[in-house]
Structure formats: C-alpha cells, structure tokens
Short mmCIF file of C-alpha atoms in Angstrom, two decimals:
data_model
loop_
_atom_site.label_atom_id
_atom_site.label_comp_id
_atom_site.label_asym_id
_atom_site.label_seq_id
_atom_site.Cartn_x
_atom_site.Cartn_y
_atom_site.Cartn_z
CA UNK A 122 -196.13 -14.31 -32.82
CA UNK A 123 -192.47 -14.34 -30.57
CA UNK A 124 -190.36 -12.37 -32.61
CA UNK A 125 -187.01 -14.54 -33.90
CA UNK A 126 -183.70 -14.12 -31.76
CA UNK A 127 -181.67 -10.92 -32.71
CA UNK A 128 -178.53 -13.49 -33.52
CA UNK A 129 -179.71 -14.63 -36.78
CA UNK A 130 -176.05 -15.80 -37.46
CA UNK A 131 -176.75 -18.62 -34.74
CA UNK A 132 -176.90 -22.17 -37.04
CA UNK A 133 -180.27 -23.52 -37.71
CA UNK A 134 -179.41 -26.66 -35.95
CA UNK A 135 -176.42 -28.28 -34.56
CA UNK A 136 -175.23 -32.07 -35.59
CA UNK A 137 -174.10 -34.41 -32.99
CA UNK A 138 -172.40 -37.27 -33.75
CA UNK A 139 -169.67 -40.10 -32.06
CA UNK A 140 -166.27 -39.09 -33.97
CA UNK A 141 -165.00 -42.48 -35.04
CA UNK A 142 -161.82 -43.61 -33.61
CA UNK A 143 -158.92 -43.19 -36.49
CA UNK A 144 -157.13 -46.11 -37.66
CA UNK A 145 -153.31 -45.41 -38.66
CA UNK A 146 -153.39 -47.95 -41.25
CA UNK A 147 -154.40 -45.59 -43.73
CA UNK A 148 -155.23 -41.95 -42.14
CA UNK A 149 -157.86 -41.31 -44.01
CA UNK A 150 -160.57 -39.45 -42.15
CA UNK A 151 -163.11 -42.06 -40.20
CA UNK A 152 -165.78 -39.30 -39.96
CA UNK A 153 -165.57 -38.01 -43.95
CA UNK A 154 -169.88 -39.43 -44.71
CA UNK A 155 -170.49 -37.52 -41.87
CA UNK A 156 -169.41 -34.51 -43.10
CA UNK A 157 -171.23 -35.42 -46.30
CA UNK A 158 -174.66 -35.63 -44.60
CA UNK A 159 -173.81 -32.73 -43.27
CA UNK A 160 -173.20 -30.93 -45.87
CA UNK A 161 -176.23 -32.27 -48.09
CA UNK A 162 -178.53 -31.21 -44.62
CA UNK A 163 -177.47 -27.68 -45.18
CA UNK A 164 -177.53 -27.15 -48.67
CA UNK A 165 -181.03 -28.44 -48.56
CA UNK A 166 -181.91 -25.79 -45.74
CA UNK A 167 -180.66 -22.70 -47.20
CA UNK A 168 -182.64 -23.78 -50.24
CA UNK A 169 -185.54 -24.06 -48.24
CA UNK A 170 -185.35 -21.12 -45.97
CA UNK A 171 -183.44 -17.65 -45.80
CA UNK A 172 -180.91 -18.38 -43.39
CA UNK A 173 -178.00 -16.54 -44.11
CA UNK A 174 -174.52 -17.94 -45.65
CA UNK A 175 -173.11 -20.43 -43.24
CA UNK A 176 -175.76 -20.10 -40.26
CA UNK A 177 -177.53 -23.90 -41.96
CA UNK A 178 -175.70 -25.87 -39.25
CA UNK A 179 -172.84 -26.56 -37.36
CA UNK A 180 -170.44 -29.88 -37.27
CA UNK A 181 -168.00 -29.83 -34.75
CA UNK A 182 -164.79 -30.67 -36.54
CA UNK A 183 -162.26 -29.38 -34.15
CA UNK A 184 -162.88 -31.15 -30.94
CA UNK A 185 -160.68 -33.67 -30.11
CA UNK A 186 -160.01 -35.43 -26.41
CA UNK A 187 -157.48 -33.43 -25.05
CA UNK A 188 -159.23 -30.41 -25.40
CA UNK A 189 -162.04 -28.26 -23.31
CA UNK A 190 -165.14 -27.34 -25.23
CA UNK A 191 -163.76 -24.83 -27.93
CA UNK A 192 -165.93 -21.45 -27.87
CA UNK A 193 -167.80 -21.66 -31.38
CA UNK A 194 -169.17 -24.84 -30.13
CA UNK A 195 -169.52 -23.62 -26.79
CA UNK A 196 -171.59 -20.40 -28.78
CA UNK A 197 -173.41 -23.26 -31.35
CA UNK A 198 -174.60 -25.06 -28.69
CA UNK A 199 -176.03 -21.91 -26.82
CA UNK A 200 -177.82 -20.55 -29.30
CA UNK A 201 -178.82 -22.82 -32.03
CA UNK A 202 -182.40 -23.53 -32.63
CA UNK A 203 -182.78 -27.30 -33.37
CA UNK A 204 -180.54 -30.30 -31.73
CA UNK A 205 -179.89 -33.42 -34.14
CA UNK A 206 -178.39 -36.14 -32.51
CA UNK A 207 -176.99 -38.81 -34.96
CA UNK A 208 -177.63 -42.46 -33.42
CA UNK A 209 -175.30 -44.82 -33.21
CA UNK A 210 -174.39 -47.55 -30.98
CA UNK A 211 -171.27 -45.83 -30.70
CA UNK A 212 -173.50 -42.40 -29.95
CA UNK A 213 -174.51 -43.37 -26.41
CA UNK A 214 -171.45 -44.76 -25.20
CA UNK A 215 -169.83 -41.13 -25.66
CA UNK A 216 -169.94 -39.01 -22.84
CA UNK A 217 -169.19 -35.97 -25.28
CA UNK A 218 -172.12 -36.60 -26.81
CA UNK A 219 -174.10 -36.97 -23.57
CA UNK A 220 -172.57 -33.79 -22.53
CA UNK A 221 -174.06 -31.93 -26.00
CA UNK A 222 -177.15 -33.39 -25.18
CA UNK A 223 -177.33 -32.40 -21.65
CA UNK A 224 -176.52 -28.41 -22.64
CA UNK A 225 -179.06 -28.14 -25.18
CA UNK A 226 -181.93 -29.89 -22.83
CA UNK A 227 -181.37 -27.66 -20.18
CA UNK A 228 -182.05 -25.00 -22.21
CA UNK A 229 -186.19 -22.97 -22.26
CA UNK A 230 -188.10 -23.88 -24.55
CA UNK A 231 -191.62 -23.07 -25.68
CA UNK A 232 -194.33 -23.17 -28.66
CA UNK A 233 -194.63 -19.96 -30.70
CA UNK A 234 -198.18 -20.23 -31.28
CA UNK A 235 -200.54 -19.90 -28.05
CA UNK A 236 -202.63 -22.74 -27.01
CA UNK A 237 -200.68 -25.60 -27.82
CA UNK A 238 -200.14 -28.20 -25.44
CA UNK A 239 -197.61 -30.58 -24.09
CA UNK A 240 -193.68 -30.27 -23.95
CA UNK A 241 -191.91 -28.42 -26.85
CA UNK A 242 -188.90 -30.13 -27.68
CA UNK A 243 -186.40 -29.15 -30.53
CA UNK A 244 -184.89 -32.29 -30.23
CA UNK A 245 -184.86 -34.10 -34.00
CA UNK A 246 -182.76 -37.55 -33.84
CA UNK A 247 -181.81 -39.09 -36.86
CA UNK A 248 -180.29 -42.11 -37.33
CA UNK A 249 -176.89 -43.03 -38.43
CA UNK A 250 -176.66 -46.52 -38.26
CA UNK A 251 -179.33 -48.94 -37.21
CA UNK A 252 -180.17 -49.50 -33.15
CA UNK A 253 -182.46 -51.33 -31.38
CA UNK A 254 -184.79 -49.69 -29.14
CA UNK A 255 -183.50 -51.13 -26.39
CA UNK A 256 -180.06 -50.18 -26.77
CA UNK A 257 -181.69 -46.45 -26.14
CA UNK A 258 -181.01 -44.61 -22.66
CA UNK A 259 -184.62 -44.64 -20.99
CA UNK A 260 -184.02 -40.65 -20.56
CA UNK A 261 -184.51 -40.66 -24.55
CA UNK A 262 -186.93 -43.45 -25.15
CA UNK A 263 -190.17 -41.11 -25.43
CA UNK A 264 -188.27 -39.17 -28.52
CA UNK A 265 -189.50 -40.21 -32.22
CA UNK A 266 -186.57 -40.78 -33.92
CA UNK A 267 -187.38 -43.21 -36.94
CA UNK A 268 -189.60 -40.82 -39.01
CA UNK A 269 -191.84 -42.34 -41.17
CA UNK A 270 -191.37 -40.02 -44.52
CA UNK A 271 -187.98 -40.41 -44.59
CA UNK A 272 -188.92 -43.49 -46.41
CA UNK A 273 -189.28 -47.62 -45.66
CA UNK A 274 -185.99 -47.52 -45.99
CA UNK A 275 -184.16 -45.16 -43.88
CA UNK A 276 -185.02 -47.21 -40.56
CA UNK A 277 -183.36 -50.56 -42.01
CA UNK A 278 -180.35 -49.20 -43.19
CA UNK A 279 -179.77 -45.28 -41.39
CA UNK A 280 -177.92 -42.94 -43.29
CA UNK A 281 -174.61 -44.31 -43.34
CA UNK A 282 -176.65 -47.44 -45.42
CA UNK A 283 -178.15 -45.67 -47.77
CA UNK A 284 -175.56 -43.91 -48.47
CA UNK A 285 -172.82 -46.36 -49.08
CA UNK A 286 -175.11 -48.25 -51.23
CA UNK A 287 -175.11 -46.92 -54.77
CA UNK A 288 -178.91 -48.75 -55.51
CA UNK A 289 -180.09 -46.68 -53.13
CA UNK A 290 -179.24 -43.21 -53.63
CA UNK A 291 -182.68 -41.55 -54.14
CA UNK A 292 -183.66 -43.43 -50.67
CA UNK A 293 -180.81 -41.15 -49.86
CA UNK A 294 -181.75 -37.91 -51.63
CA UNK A 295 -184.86 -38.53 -50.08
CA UNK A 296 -184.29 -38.97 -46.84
CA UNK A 297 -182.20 -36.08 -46.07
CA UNK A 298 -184.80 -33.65 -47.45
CA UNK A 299 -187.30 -34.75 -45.62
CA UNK A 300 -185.18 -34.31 -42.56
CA UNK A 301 -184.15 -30.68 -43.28
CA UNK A 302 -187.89 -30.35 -43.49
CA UNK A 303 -188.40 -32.08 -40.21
CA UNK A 304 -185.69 -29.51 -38.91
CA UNK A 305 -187.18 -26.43 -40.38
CA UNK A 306 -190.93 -27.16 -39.20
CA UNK A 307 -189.51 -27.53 -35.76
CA UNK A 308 -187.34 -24.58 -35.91
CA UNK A 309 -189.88 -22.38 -37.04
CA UNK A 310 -192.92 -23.47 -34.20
CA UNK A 311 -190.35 -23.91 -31.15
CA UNK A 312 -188.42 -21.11 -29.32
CA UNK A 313 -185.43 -22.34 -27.70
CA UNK A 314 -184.03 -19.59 -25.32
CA UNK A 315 -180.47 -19.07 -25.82
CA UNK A 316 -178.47 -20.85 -22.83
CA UNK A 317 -174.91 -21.13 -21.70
CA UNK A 318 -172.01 -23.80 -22.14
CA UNK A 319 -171.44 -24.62 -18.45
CA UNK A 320 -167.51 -25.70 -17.34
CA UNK A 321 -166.52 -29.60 -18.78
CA UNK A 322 -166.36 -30.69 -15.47
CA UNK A 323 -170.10 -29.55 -14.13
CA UNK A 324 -171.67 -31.01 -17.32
CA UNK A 325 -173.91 -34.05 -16.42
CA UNK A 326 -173.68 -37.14 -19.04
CA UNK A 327 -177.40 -37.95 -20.12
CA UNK A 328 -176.25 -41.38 -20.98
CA UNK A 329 -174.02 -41.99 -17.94
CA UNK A 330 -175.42 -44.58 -16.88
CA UNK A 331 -176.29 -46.65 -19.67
CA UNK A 332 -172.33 -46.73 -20.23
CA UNK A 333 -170.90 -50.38 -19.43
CA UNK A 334 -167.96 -50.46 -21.72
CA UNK A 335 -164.83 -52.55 -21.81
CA UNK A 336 -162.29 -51.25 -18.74
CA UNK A 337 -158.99 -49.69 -19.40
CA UNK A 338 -156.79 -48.76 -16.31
CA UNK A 339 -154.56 -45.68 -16.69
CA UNK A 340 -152.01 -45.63 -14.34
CA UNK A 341 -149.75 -42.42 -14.06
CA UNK A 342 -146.43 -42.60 -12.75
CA UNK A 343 -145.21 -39.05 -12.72
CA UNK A 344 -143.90 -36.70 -9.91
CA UNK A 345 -146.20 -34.28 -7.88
CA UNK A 346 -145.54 -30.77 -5.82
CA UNK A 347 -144.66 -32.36 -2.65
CA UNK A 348 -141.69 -34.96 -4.54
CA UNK A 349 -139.97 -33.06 -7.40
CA UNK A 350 -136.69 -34.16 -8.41
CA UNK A 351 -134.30 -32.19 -7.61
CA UNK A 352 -133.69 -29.14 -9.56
CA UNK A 353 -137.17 -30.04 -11.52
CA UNK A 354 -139.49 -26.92 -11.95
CA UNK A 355 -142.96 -27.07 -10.40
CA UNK A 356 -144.50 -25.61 -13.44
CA UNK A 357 -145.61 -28.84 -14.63
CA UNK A 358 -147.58 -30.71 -11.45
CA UNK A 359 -150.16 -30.45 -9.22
CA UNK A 360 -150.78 -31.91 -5.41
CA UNK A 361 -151.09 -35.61 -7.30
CA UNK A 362 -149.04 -37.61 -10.24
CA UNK A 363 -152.63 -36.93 -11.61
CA UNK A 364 -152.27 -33.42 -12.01
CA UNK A 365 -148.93 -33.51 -14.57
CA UNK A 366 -148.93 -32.25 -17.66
CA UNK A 367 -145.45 -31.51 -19.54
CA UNK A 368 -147.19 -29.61 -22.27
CA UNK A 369 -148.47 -26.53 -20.11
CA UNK A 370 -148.92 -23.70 -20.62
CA UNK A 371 -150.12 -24.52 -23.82
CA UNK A 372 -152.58 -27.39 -23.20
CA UNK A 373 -153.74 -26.40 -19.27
CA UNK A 374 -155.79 -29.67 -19.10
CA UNK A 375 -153.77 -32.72 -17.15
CA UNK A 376 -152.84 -35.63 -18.86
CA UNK A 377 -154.96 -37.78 -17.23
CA UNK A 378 -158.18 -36.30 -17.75
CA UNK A 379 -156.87 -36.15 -21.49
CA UNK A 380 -155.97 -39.88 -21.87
CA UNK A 381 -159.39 -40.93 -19.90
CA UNK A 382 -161.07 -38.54 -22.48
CA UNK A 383 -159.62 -40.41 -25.07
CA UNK A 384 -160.31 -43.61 -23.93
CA UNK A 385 -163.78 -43.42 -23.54
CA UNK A 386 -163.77 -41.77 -27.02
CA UNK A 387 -162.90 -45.43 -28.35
CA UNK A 388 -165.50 -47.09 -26.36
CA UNK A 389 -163.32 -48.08 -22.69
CA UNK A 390 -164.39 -47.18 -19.10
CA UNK A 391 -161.16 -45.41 -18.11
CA UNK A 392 -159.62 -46.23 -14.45
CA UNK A 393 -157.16 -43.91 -13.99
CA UNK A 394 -155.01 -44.51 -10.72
CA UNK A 395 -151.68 -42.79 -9.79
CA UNK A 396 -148.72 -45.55 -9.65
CA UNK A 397 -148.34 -44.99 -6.25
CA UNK A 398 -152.07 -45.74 -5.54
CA UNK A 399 -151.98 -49.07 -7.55
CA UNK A 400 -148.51 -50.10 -6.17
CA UNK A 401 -150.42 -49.78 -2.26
CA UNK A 402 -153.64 -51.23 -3.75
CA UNK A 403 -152.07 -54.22 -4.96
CA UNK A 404 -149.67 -54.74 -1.89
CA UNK A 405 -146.43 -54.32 -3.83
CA UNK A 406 -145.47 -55.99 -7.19
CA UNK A 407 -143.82 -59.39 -6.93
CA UNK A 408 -140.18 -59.52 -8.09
CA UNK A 409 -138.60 -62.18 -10.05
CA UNK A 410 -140.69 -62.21 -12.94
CA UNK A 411 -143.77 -62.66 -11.12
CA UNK A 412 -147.12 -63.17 -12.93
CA UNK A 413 -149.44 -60.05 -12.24
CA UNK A 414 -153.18 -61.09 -12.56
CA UNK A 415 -154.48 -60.06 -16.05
CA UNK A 416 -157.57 -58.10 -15.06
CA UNK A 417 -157.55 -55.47 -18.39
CA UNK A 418 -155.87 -53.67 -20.58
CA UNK A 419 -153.52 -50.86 -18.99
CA UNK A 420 -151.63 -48.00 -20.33
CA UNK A 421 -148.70 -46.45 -18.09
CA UNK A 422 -148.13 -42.39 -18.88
CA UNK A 423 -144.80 -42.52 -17.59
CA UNK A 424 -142.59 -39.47 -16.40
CA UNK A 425 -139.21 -39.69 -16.86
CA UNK A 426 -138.42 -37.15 -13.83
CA UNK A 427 -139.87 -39.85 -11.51
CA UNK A 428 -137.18 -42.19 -12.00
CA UNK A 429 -134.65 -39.80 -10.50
CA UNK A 430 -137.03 -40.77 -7.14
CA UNK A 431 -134.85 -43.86 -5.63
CA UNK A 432 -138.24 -45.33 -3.85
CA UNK A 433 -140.53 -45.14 -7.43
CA UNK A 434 -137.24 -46.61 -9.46
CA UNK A 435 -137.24 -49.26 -6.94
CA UNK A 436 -141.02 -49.99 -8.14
CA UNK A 437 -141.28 -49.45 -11.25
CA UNK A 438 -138.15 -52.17 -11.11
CA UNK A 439 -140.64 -54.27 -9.93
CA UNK A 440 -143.45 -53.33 -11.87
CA UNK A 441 -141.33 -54.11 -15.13
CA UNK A 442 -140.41 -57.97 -13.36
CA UNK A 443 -143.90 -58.98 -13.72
CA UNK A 444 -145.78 -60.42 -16.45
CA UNK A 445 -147.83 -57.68 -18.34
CA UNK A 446 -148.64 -58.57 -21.82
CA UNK A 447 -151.46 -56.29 -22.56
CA UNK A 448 -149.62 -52.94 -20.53
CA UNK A 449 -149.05 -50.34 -23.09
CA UNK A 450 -145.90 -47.21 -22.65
CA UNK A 451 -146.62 -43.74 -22.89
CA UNK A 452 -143.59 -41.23 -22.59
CA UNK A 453 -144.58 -37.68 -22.93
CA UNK A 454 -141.63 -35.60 -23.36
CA UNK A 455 -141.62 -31.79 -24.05
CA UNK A 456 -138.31 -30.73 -25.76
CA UNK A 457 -139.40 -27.47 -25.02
CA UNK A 458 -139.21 -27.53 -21.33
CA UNK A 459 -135.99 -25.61 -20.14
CA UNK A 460 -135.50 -28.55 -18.11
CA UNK A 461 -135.39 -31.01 -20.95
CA UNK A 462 -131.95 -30.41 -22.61
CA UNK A 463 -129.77 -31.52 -20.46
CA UNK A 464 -131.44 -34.00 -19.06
CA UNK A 465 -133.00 -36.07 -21.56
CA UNK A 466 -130.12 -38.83 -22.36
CA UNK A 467 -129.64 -39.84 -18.88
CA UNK A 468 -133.31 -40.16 -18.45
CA UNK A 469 -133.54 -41.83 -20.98
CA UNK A 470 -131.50 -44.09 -20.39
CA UNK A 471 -132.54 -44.66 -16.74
CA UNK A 472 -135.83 -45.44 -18.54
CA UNK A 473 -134.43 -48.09 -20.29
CA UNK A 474 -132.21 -49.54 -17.23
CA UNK A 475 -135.59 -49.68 -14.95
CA UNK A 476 -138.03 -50.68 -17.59
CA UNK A 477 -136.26 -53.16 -19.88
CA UNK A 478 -139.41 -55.37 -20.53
CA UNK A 479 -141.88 -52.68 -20.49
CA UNK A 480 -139.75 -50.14 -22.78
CA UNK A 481 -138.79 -53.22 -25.15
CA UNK A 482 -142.99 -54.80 -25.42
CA UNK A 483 -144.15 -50.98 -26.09
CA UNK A 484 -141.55 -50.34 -28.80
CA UNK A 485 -143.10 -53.21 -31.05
CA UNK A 486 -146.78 -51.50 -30.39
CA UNK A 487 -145.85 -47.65 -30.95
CA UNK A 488 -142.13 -47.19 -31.09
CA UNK A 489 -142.87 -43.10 -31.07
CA UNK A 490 -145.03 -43.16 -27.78
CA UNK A 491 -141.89 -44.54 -25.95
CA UNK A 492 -139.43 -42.27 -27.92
CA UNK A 493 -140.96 -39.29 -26.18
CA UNK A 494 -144.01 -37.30 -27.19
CA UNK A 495 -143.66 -34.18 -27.95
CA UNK A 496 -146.44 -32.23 -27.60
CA UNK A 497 -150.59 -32.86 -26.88
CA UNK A 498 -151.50 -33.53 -30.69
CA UNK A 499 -149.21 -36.09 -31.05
CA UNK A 500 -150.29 -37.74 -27.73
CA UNK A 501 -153.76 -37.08 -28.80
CA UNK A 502 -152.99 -38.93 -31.84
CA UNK A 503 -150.94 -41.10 -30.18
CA UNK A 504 -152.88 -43.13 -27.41
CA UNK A 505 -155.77 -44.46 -29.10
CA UNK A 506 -153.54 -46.39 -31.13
CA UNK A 507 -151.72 -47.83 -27.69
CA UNK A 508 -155.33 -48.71 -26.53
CA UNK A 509 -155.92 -50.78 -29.41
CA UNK A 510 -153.20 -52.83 -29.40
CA UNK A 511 -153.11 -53.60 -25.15
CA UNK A 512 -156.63 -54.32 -25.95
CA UNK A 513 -155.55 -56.63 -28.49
CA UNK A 514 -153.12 -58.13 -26.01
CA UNK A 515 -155.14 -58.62 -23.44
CA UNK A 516 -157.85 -60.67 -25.54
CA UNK A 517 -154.80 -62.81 -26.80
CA UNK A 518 -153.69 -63.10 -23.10
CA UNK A 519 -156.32 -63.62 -20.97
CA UNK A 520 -157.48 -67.04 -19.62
CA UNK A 521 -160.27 -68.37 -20.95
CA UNK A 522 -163.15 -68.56 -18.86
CA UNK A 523 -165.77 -71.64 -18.32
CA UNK A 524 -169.38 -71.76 -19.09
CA UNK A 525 -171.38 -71.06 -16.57
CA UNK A 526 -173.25 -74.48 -15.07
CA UNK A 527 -172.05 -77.61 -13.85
CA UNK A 528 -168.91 -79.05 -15.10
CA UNK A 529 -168.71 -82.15 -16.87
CA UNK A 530 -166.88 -84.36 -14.82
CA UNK A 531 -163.74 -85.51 -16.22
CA UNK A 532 -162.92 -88.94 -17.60
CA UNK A 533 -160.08 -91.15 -15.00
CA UNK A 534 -158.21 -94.07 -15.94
CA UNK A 535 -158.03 -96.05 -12.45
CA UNK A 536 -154.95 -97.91 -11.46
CA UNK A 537 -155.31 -101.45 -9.58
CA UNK A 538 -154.66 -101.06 -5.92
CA UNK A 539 -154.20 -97.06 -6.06
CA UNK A 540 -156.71 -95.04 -3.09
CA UNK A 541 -158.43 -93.06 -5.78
CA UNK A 542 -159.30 -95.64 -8.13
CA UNK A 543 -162.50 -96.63 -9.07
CA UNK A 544 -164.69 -99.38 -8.51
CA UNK A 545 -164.55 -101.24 -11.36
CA UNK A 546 -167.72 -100.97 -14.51
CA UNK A 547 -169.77 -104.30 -15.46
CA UNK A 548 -169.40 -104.54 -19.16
CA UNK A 549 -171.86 -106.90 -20.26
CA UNK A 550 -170.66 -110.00 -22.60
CA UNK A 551 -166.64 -109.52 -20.71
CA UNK A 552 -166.13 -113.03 -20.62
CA UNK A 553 -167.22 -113.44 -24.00
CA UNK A 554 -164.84 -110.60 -25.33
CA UNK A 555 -162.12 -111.81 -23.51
CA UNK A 556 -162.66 -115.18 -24.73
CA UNK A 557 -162.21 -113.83 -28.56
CA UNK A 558 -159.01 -112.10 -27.32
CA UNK A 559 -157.37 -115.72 -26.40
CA UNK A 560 -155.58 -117.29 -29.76
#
C-alpha cells in the first residue's frame, strides 16, 4: 500500500464551478445553491470518512477578476486529492475554470494498488445544469460524467434541478451521497502527487479553444512612461496605456488584464486595444457627428491625466463626435493618489468639456463608473454591470442582418415612358374587366 500524504489537512477534493455574473437588481448572491451543494458534499464526507474538521473540500469564495490566484487556492489546488468540476454551459466558456483544470491535470497520478491498468484519473465531474455532449471540449469527452447511481434523474435535471424543485428533494439527497461516495472511492485508490500553482499568465486554458463567445472591445485611453502629464508621477504606468493601474500598490495587476478578466467572466471575448492603437487602426475618427460602424459592444477605461495631452484631447474630441450607442465609460479615480487632490475638479471638468456625449450616455448606464472609481472592488463590481448594458445597446442598435440565400426580388410599380419600366403583364379577361369598369 502507498502510504497517504503527510498533509492530511489538504481538502478531500476541490469544487470548481463558473461564479455567476451578479445582477445589481437585487445583490443577492448568484452563486448561494452552490455553496449549498457544497456544503451538503462535505457534510456527507466527513460522515463517511475521518477527514479532519474542515479538510472535506474546498469552494473558492474569494476569487474575483481582478485578482491573481489567492494562495489557499493556489495550496487547494496543489494538494487536494480529487478534482470536481461542476458542468455548466457557462463552465467551459471560463478560462478560470480551464485554468483549475489545467493545474490539477498536470499533476502525477497513479493507482495505489499494483497491477491495475490504464490511466488513473481523479477527475469526478458532476453536473450542474444539463449539457449536451457536444457542447463538451474534445480534451474532456472520454471523462464519465453522468453517473448512473446518482439516479434517472440527476442527468435530466443536474443539481441545480433537483434542487430547486421541492418534488424532488430525495432525487437530491440522493444524488449528492452517491457523489461523495464516487469522491471517496476515488480518493482512496488514486494517488495524486502534490503539484504547484504555476504564475496566471503561464497557465494554459483546457477549454481555450472551444471559447467562441460574444466580442467586447476594451479600449484604454490612459497615459504611459514615455507621455506623462506634466507633474504626473510614474508610479502608476507602464511602457503602454495598457499597463495603468491607479490603484497600485495595492492591486499590482493592470487594469486591463482586470477588465478582460472580467469580461470573459460574463461570457465576452475581450479585445482590449490602447486608444491610440484603435484611433491608427481605424484611420482617425470622423468629426461632425460621424456614424462609427457598430461592430460590438465597447467599454472605454478612461484616464483623466490623458486629457491634459493636447494630441489625445484632440481625439477623444473626435471619438465623442461619432455615433456610439453601445460604448460604455469607465473612470477610475484613486482619491488616494497624492496627485489626485488638486487636480481632480479641473479634470473633471476637462472630462466633461471633451466627452460631452460619451460622459452624458454613460451617466444613464452607471452614473458611479463615470463619477470616478475609487478603488479595484468597486471597479470589480463595477464593470460587469457596464458590459451588460453596452451589450444591451448594441443588440438595440445594430442593423439587422438578411437571411442568408437569394433575395426576393422586390415588387416595382412602372411608370409609362420611364427607362426602367417594365414591359407590361398580360392579364387575362382585361378587356372584359375594363369593360365592367365603363358606366
């Protein structure tokens, strides 16, 4: 027999899930039947085994975009001995969650008893809501995932159905035992070598490529190192707009990487572009109240510092003349920054001068996200909500698009003598009809 890992305070398994996006409406939490499962999982596995108090499982609660992985799930995901993966359609369009995945399959893994053959896996998937088989990543096609004693129902309706139906709460009680058994057999006859959490950024998505969702472009007009304002400290940029962040050095991570976090978090394929890049991308904006072509939803993380640039007021200027319904306003502001005091009115109102139509459409969506932002949670809290709502726009917005096919050609009244008339159509029984017109 391999003798157990010496941390015994390691969590039997770890749960993986796709937080739901929050709606403000009523702040309640999105994710609370999660927790529930959760919590029903682990009571039913320190029942069943002798896993010390609080080593059952671990639910990352914590982790929002914004953030780098914390270091108790960094440590959960290192060492625990089973992976459960909670599928979702929402579950493989997360990169987070292809990220989790990707750490615990890289880890060794092996049978406990000699002689047995194939791969060990420690790998139990259980299913939140239902999914079709072919909405699955190929990589994770080969993995049972429907389990046959968690009952006839379980696959119909997941766990979230079962649950929110009262009639079927001992399909319920049911099924989560069995899975905590499912869990324990495989913890106890696969050794999964304890591993490391690897930086964010050298993490590989397992479900990368199976990610088509709806695209949201990000465009960042802020300073960078080479073009401060005058008398504006470095502290807060990098070589590129894409590097600022006005909340260091308590949140290190730029805002950009935050905000594309986020986004994909509520199911968009973030484009993030500096406002530079765009404005030579697109050729310059037209003046004049110009119509932009509506290609997506966009969301501007604007720096007030910037305008104090004469060339980027001169474009924004023009970036605010054109028609851009579904562009949502960002203004991160740190009140904190020694820099801040005594500049914050005139920027502000420098803001408002240069962006009038942008400033005055983004006010209606989220009146505090153009107030100024104060610090990462609130932006964090902050931006989904602005993706919603220039997602909204941009459905109400954009032009509707034909069928694919042949078009129906479209009906012509033809005037006498006129070049494009047509010839004219034998209508059988004319005289006749004509005749019954006379009086």
């Amino acid at each position: 027999m391999v003798p157990l890992r010496a941390d015994t305070t390691a969590p039997y398994f770890f749960l993986s899930y796709a937080h739901t996006p929050r709606d403000d409406t009523d702040g309640g939490d999105p994710d609370v039947w999660v927790q529930r499962l959760f919590r029903d999982l682990c009571e039913d596995i320190r029942q069943l085994t002798a896993v010390p108090l609080g080593a059952a499982g671990y639910m990352d609660r914590s982790m929002r975009a914004g953030q780098l992985w914390t270091t108790e799930l960094g440590d959960a995901l290192a060492a625990c001995r089973v992976f459960v993966p909670l599928y979702s359609p929402r579950y493989f369009h997360s990169s987070w969650c292809g990220k989790e995945w990707t750490i615990f399959a890289t880890r060794s893994a092996r049978y406990r008893a000699e002689g047995r053959r194939g791969t060990p896996g420690a790998i139990v998937p259980a299913l939140w809501a239902p999914i079709e088989d072919h909405q699955l990543p190929d990589s994770v096609k080969d993995i049972q995932y429907k389990h046959p004693e968690l009952g006839d129902r379980y696959p119909d309706y997941g766990f979230y159905g079962l649950m929110k139906l009262s009639s079927h709460r001992r399909h319920y009680q049911r099924a989560v035992f069995e899975l905590a058994r499912r869990i324990i057999e495989v913890g106890k006859s696969v050794v999964v070598e304890p591993g490391e959490t690897p930086a964010w950024d050298a993490v590989r998505d397992t479900f990368a490529t199976l990610r088509t969702g709806r695209m949201l472009r990000i465009t960042v007009a802020a300073a960078s190192l080479d073009r401060l304002p005058e008398g504006r400290s470095p502290d807060y940029y990098g070589p590129s707009a894409l590097d600022w962040n006005p909340f260091r050095p308590e949140c290190p991570r730029p805002l950009a990487e935050m905000a594309a976090a986020i986004a994909e978090r509520n199911g968009f394929r973030p484009d993030v572009q500096a406002f530079d890049t765009w404005h030579s991308e697109a050729g310059g904006t037209p003046s004049g109240g110009g119509s932009a072509a509506v290609a997506g939803p966009e969301v501007v993380l604007l720096d007030r510092w910037v305008l104090r640039d004469p060339e980027q007021r001169t474009r924004l200027g023009k970036f605010d003349a054109t028609h851009r319904p579904a562009t949502g306003l960002m203004v991160p502001w740190n009140d904190d920054d020694p820099d801040s005091e005594d500049a914050k009115q005139a920027l502000t109102a420098e803001t408002a001068a240069t962006l009038p139509r942008t400033v005055s459409q983004a006010e209606q969506a989220c009146r505090p996200a153009v107030r100024g932002i104060p610090d990462h949670e609130s932006f964090d809290a902050l931006l989904p909500r602005v993706v919603q709502w220039a997602a909204a726009q941009h459905l109400k917005n954009a032009p509707a698009q034909p069928p694919p096919g042949r078009a129906t050609p479209r009906f012509r009244l033809s005037v006498a003598g006129h070049e494009d008339s047509q010839p004219p159509v034998h209508r059988p029984h004319a005289e006749e009809e004509d005749r019954d017109e006379q009086p």
